[in-house]
mmCIF file of C-alpha atoms in Angstrom:
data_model
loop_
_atom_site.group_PDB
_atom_site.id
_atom_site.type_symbol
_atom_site.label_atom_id
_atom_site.label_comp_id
_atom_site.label_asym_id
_atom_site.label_seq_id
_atom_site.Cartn_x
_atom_site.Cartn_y
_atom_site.Cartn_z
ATOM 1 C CA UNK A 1 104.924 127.522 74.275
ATOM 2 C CA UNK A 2 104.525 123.615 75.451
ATOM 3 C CA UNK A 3 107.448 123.812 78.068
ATOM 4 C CA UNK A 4 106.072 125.742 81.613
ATOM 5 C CA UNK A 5 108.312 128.818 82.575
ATOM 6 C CA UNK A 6 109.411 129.782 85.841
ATOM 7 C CA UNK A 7 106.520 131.710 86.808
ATOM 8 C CA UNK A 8 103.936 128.819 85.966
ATOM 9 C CA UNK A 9 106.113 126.996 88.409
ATOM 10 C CA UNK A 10 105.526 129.896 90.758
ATOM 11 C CA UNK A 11 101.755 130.158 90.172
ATOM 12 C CA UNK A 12 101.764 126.504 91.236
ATOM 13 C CA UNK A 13 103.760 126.515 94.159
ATOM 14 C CA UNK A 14 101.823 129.434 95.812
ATOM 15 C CA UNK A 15 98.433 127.519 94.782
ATOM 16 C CA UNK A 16 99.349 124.403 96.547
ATOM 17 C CA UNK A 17 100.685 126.145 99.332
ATOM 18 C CA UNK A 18 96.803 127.824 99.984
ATOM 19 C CA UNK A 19 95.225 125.160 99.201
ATOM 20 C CA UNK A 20 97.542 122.753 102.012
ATOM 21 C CA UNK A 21 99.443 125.469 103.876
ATOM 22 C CA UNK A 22 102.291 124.991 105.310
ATOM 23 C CA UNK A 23 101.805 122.821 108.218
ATOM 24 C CA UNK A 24 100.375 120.194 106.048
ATOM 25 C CA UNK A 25 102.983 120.269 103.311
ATOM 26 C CA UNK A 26 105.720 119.675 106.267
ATOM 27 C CA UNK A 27 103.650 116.831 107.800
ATOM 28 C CA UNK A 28 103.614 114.855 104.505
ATOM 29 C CA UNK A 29 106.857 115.408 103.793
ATOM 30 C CA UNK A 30 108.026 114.073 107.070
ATOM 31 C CA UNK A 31 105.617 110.966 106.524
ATOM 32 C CA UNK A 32 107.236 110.885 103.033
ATOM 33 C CA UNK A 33 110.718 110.604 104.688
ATOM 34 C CA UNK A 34 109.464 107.941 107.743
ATOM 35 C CA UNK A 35 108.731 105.944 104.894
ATOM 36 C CA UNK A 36 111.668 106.059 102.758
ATOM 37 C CA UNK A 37 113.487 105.255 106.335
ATOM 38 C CA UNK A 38 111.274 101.763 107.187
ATOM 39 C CA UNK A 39 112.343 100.930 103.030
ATOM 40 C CA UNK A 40 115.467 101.123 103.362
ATOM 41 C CA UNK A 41 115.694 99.090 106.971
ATOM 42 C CA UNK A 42 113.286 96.802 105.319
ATOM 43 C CA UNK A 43 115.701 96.107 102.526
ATOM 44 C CA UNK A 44 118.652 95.847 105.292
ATOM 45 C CA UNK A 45 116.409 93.207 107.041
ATOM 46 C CA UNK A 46 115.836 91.802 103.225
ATOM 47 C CA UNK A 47 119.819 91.355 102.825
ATOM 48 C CA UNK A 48 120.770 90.055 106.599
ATOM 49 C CA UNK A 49 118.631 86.658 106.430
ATOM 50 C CA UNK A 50 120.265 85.809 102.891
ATOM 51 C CA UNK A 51 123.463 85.537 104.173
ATOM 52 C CA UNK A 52 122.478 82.277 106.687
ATOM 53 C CA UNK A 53 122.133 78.740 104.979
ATOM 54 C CA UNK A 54 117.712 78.516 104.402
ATOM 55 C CA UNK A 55 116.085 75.441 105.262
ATOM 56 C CA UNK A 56 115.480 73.257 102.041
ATOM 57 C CA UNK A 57 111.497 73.755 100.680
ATOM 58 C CA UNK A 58 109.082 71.039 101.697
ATOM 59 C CA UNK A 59 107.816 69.094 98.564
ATOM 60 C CA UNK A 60 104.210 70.123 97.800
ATOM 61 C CA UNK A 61 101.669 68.074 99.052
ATOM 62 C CA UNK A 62 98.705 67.010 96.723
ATOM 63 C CA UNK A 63 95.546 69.129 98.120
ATOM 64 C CA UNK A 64 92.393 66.497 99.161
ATOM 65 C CA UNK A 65 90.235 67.398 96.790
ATOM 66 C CA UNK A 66 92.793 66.688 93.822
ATOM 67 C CA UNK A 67 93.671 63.185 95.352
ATOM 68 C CA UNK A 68 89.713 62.111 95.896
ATOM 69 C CA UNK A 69 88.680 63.442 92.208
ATOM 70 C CA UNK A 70 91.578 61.536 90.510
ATOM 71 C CA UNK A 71 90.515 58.412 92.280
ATOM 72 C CA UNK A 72 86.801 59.375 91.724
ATOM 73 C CA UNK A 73 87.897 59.783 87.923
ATOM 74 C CA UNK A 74 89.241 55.974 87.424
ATOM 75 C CA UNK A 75 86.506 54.030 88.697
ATOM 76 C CA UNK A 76 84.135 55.642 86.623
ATOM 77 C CA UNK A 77 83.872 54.455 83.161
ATOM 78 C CA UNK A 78 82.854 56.419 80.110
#
């Protein structure tokens, strides 16, 4: 009784298909596949730039209003 048969499966599938009909189900499964296609060339592209020696990262630079409230911070007494 809590696992769905094969025809609760069936009165699904014929629900969805009048609520979207056909054309639409075919259209958003071919977006669906468009997009599995750009993830995997994105994760090609990912894999490609790896291979070439990177540029060492620049050291961070203190941002200005760190540096002037630090400075601020020592002249004043308490």
């Amino acid at each position: 009784m809590g696992s769905l048969s094969i025809w609760h499966w069936i009165v699904v599938l014929a629900v969805v298909l009048l609520l979207f009909g056909r054309g639409k189900i075919s259209d958003l499964m071919g977006d669906v596949a468009k997009g599995i296609k750009s993830f995997k060339k994105g994760l090609a592209e990912d894999d490609e730039p790896a291979k070439t020696p990177a540029a060492p990262p620049e050291a961070p630079r203190p941002l200005p209003h760190q540096t002037s409230s630090a400075a601020e911070a020592e002249k004043k007494p308490v």
